Coordinates of C-alpha atoms in Angstrom, one line a residue:
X1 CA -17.4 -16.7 -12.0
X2 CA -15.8 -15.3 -15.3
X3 CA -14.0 -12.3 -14.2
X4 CA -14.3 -9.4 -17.9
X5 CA -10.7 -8.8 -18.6
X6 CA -9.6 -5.4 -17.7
X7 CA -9.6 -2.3 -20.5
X8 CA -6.3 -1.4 -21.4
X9 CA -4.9 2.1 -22.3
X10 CA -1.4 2.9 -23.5
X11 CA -0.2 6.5 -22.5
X12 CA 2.3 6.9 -25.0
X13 CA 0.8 6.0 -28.2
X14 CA -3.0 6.7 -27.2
X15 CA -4.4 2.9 -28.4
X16 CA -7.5 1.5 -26.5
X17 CA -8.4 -1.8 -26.5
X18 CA -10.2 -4.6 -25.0
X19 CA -13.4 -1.9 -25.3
X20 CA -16.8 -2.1 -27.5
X21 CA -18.5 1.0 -29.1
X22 CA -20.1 2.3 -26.0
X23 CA -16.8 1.6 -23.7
X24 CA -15.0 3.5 -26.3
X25 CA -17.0 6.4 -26.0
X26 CA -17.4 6.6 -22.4
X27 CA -13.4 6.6 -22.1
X28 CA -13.2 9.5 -24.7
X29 CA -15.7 11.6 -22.8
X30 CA -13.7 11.0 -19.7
X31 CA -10.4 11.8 -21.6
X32 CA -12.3 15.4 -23.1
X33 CA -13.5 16.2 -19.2
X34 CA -10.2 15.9 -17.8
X35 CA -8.8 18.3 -20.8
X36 CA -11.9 20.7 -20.4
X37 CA -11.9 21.0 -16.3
X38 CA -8.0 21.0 -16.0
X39 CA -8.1 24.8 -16.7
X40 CA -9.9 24.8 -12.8
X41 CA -8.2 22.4 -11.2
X42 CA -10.3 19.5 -12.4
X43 CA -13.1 20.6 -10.1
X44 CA -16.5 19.0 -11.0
X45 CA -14.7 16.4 -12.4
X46 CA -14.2 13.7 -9.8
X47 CA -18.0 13.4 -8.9
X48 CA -19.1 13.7 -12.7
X49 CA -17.2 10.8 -13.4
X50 CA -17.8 8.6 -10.4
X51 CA -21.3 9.5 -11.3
X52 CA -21.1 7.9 -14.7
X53 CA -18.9 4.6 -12.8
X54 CA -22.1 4.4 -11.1
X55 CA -24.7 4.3 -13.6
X56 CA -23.6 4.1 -17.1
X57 CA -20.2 2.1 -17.2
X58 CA -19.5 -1.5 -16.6
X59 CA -17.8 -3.1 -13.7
X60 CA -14.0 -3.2 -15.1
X61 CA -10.9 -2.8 -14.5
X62 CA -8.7 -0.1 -16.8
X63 CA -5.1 -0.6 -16.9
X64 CA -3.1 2.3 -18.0
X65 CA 0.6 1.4 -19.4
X66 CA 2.3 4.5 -18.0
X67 CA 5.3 3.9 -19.2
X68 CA 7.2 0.9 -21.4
X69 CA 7.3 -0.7 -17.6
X70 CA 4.4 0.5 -15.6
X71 CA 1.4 -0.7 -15.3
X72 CA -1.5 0.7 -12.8
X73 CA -5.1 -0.7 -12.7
X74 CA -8.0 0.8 -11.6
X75 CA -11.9 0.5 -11.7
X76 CA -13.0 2.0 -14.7
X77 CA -14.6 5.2 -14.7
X78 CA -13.0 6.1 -11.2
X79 CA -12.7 10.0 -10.9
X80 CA -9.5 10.1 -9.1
X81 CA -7.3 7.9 -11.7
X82 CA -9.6 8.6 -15.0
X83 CA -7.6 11.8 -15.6
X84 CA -4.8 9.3 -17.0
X85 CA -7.0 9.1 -19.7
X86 CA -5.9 12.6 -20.6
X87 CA -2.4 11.8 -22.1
X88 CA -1.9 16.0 -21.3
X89 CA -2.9 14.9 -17.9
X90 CA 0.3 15.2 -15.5
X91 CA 0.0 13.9 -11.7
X92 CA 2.0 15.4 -9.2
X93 CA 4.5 17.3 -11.4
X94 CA 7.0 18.0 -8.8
X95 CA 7.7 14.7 -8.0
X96 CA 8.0 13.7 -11.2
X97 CA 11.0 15.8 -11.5
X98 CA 12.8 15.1 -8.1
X99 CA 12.1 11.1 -9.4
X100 CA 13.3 11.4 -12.8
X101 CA 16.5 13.1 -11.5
X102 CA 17.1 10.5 -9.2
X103 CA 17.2 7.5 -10.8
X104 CA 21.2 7.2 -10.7
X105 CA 20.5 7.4 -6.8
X106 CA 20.2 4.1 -4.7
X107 CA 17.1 4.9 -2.9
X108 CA 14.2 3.3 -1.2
X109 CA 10.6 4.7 -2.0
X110 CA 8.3 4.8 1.2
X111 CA 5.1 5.2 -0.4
X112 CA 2.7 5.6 2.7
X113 CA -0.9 6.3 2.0
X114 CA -0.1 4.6 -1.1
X115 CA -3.8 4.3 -2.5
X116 CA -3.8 2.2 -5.6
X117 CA 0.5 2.3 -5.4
X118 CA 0.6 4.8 -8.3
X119 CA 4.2 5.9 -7.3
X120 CA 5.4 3.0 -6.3
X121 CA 4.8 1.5 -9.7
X122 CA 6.1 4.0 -11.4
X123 CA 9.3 4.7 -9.5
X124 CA 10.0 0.7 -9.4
X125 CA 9.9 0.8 -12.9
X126 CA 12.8 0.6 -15.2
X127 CA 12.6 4.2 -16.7
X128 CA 12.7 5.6 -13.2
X129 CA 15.6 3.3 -12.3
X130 CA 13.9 0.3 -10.9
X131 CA 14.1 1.5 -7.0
X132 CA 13.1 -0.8 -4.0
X133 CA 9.6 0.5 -3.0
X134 CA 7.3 0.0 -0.2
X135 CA 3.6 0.6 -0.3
X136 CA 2.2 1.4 2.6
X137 CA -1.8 1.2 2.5
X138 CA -4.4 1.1 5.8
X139 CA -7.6 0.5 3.6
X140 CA -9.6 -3.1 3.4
X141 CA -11.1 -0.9 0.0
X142 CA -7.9 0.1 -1.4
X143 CA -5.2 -2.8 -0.3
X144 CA -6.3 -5.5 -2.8
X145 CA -6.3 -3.1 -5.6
X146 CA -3.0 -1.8 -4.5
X147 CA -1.6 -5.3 -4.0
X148 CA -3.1 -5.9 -7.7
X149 CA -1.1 -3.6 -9.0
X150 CA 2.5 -5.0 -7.4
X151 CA 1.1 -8.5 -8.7
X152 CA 0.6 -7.1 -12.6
X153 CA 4.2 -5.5 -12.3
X154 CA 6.0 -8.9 -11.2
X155 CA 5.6 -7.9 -7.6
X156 CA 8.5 -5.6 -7.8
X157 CA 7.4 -3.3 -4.7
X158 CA 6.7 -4.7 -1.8
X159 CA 2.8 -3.6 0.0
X160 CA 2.2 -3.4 4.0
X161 CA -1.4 -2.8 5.0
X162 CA -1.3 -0.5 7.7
X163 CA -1.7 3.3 8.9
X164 CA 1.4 5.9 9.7
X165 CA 1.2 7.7 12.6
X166 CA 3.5 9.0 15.8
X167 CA 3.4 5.5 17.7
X168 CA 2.5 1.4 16.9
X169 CA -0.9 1.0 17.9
X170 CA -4.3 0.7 16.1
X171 CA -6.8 3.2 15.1
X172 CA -10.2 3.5 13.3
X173 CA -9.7 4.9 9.8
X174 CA -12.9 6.5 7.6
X175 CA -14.0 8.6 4.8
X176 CA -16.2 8.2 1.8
X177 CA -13.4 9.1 -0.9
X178 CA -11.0 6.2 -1.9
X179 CA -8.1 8.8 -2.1
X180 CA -9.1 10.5 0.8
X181 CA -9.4 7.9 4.2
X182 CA -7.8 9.2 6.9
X183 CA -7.4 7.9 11.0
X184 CA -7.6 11.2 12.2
X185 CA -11.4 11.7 12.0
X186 CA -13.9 10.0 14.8
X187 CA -12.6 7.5 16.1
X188 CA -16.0 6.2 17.3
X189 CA -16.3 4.4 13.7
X190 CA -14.7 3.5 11.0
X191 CA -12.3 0.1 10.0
X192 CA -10.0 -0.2 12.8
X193 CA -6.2 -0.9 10.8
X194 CA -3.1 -0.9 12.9
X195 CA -0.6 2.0 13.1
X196 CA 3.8 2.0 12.7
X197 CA 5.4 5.0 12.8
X198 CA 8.6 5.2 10.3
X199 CA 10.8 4.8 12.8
X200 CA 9.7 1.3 13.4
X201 CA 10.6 0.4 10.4
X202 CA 13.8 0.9 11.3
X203 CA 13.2 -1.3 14.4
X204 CA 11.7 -4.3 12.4
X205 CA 14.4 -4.3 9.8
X206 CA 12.5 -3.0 7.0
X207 CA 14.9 0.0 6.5
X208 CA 18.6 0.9 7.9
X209 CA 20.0 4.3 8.9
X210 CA 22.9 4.0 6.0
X211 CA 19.9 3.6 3.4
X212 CA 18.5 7.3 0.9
X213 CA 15.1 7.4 1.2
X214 CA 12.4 9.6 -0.6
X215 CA 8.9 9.4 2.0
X216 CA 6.0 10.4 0.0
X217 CA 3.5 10.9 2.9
X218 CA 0.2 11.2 1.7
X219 CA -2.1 9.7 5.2
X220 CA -4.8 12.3 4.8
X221 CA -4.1 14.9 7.8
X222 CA -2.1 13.0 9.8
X223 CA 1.4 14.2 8.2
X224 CA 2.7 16.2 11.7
X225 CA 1.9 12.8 13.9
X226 CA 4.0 10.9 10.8
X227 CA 6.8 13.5 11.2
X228 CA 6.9 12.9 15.0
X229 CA 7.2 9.1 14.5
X230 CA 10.0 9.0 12.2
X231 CA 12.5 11.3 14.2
X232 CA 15.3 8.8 13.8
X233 CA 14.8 7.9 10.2
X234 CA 14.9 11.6 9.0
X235 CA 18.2 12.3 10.8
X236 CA 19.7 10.5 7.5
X237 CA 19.5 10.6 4.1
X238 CA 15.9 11.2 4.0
X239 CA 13.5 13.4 2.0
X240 CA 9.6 13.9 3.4
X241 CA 7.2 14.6 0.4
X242 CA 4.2 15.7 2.3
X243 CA 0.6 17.6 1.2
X244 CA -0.1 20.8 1.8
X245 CA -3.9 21.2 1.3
X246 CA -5.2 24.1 -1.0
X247 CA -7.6 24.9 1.9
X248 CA -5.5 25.6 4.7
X249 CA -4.4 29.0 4.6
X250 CA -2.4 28.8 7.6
X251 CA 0.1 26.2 6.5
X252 CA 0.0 24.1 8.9
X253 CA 2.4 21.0 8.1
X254 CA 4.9 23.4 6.4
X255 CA 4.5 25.1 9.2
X256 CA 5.4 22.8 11.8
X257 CA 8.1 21.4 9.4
X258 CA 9.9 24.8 9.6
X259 CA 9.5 26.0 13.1
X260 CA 9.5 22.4 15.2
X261 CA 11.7 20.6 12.9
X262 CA 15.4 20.6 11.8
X263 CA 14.6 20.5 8.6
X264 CA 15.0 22.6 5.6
X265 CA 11.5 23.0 4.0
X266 CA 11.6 23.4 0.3
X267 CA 8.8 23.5 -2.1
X268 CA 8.6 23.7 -6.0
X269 CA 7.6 27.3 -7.2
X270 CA 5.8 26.6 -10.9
X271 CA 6.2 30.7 -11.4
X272 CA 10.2 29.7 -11.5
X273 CA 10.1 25.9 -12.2
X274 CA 12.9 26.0 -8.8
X275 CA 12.8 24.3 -6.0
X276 CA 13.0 27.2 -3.2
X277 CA 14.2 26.9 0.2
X278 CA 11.4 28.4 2.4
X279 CA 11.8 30.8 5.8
X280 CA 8.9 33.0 4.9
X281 CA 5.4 30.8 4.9
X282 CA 3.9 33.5 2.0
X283 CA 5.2 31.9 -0.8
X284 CA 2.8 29.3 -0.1
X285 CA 0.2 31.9 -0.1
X286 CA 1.1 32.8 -3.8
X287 CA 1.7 28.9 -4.4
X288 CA -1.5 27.4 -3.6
X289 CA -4.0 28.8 -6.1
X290 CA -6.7 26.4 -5.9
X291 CA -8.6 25.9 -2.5
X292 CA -9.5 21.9 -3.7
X293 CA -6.6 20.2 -4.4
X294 CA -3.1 19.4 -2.5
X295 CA 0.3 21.0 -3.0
X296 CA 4.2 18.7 -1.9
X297 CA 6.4 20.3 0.3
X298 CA 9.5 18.6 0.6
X299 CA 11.4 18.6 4.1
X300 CA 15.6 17.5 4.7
X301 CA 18.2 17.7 6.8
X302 CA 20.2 15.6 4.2
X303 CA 22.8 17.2 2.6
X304 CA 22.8 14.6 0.0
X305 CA 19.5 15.6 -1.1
X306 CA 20.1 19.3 -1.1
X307 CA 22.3 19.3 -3.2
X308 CA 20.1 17.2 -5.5
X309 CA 17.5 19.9 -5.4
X310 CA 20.4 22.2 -6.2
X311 CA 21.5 20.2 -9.3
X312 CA 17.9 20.2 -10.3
X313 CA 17.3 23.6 -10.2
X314 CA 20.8 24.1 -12.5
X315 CA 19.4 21.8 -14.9
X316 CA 15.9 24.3 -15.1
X317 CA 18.6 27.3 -15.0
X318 CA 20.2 25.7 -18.4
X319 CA 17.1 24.3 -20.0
X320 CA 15.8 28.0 -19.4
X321 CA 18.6 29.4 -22.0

């Protein structure tokens, strides 16, 4: 079997290629939906576009050039990733900026609930300082394509297919979105995927306590049990990046982070481009405008990284005069 070589879409300079007429087309109406719907938070536009994966596109791979040393594959037409199409299209915007200004730092990525390994591409890659990264994936759906995308950048990161939670063990992980499986639903069903929690990565050598760290933990409602599990490993040089979801008014992780937790919670406030040190939980409140989509808060005890988010927030001070 003759596998189609994947599309391929360079960020920078806008080129397409590998694609006939009709591919062509298909990739500028997903580029125009991603402009049109960003106004609301992109809402409508996953479905709509897994809708036309599903019925009008071919069965291909697109691989996006997201910098002059990334490269991140995904099936075409997917409606998580296809917003890449939209060079205006920024993912994650915060931790751009705390990655960007910390590529002079010698720092380990833990990239757990990797997905497709988007960060862990990018932050191995040159422009971003070419950090050690490991990938950290529980799904039989979304490994190989992660472990794709560490082969097609010279397997630079390293990829471990397993779940995070508060102990080793094994749980049943489900869901219907790629970007969105998750162990803590039934656990009646599902793919059953085995379970560290950070601090055993520690124990199996995988990570030292001398060692900077930046944890992006994106495992799908299971962030306080991922907290609990890496107790050690955050009594160092350690910076959790965790979700807040849109629709949880009540805060919860931040929550826990700042009343069960020695660390400082600090979260990136758009109205003052500043990374703010929270004790009052209402700034989320202004914060998370859209009920559909997921917000970072950013939790240390490491005064390493504090006074990084200091530095940045200097650098926003002068750039702002």
């Amino acid at each position: 079997m003759t596998l189609t070589p994947p599309i391929q879409f360079d960020r920078a300079s806008g080129a397409l290629q590998g694609v006939n007429l009709w591919e062509r087309t298909m990739a500028c109406v997903l580029a125009a939906g991603s402009k049109l719907s960003a106004s609301f938070s992109h809402r409508g536009y996953n479905m709509c576009a897994n809708l036309m994966r599903a019925t009008v596109l071919p069965a291909r791979n697109l691989v996006v050039k997201l910098n002059t040393d990334a490269l991140f594959a995904f099936p075409f037409g997917d409606g998580y990733w296809s917003k890449l199409l939209d060079r205006s299209f920024s993912y994650e915007d915060e931790l751009e900026l705390l990655f960007k200004n910390s590529v002079d730092v010698d720092y380990t990525l833990l990239d757990c609930g990797a997905n497709y390994g988007y960060w862990s591409v990018l932050v191995s890659s040159a422009p971003f300082g070419s950090h050690k990264a490991i990938a950290i994936e529980p799904s039989g759906e979304n490994f190989p394509k992660l472990a794709n995308n560490a082969k097609i950048n010279r397997d630079r990161f390293e990829v471990i297919k397993c779940a995070i939670g508060s102990v080793r063990g094994t749980a049943r992980l489900s869901g219907t979105k790629h970007e969105a499986f998750s162990i803590a639903g039934d656990q009646s069903a599902g793919e059953e995927v085995p379970v560290i929690a950070l601090d055993n990565l520690l124990d199996d050598g995988k990570l030292s306590m001398s060692g900077k760290y930046l944890i992006k933990l994106d495992v799908e409602g299971v962030e306080i049990e991922a907290i609990k599990g890496g107790t050690r490993l955050l009594q160092g040089d350690s910076v959790i990046m965790c979700e807040e979801h849109g629709n949880d008014p009540a805060h919860t992780v931040s929550r826990y982070i700042l009343d069960q937790t020695p660390l400082s919670l600090i979260v990136h406030d758009p109205a003052t481009n500043r990374f703010e040190t929270v004790t009052e939980l209402s700034i989320l409140d202004r914060i998370k405008v859209s009920t559909h989509v997921g917000y970072n808060v950013f939790g240390t005890s490491s005064a390493f990284w504090l006074d990084r988010f200091n530095s940045l927030n200097a650098s926003a001070a002068r750039r702002a005069h």
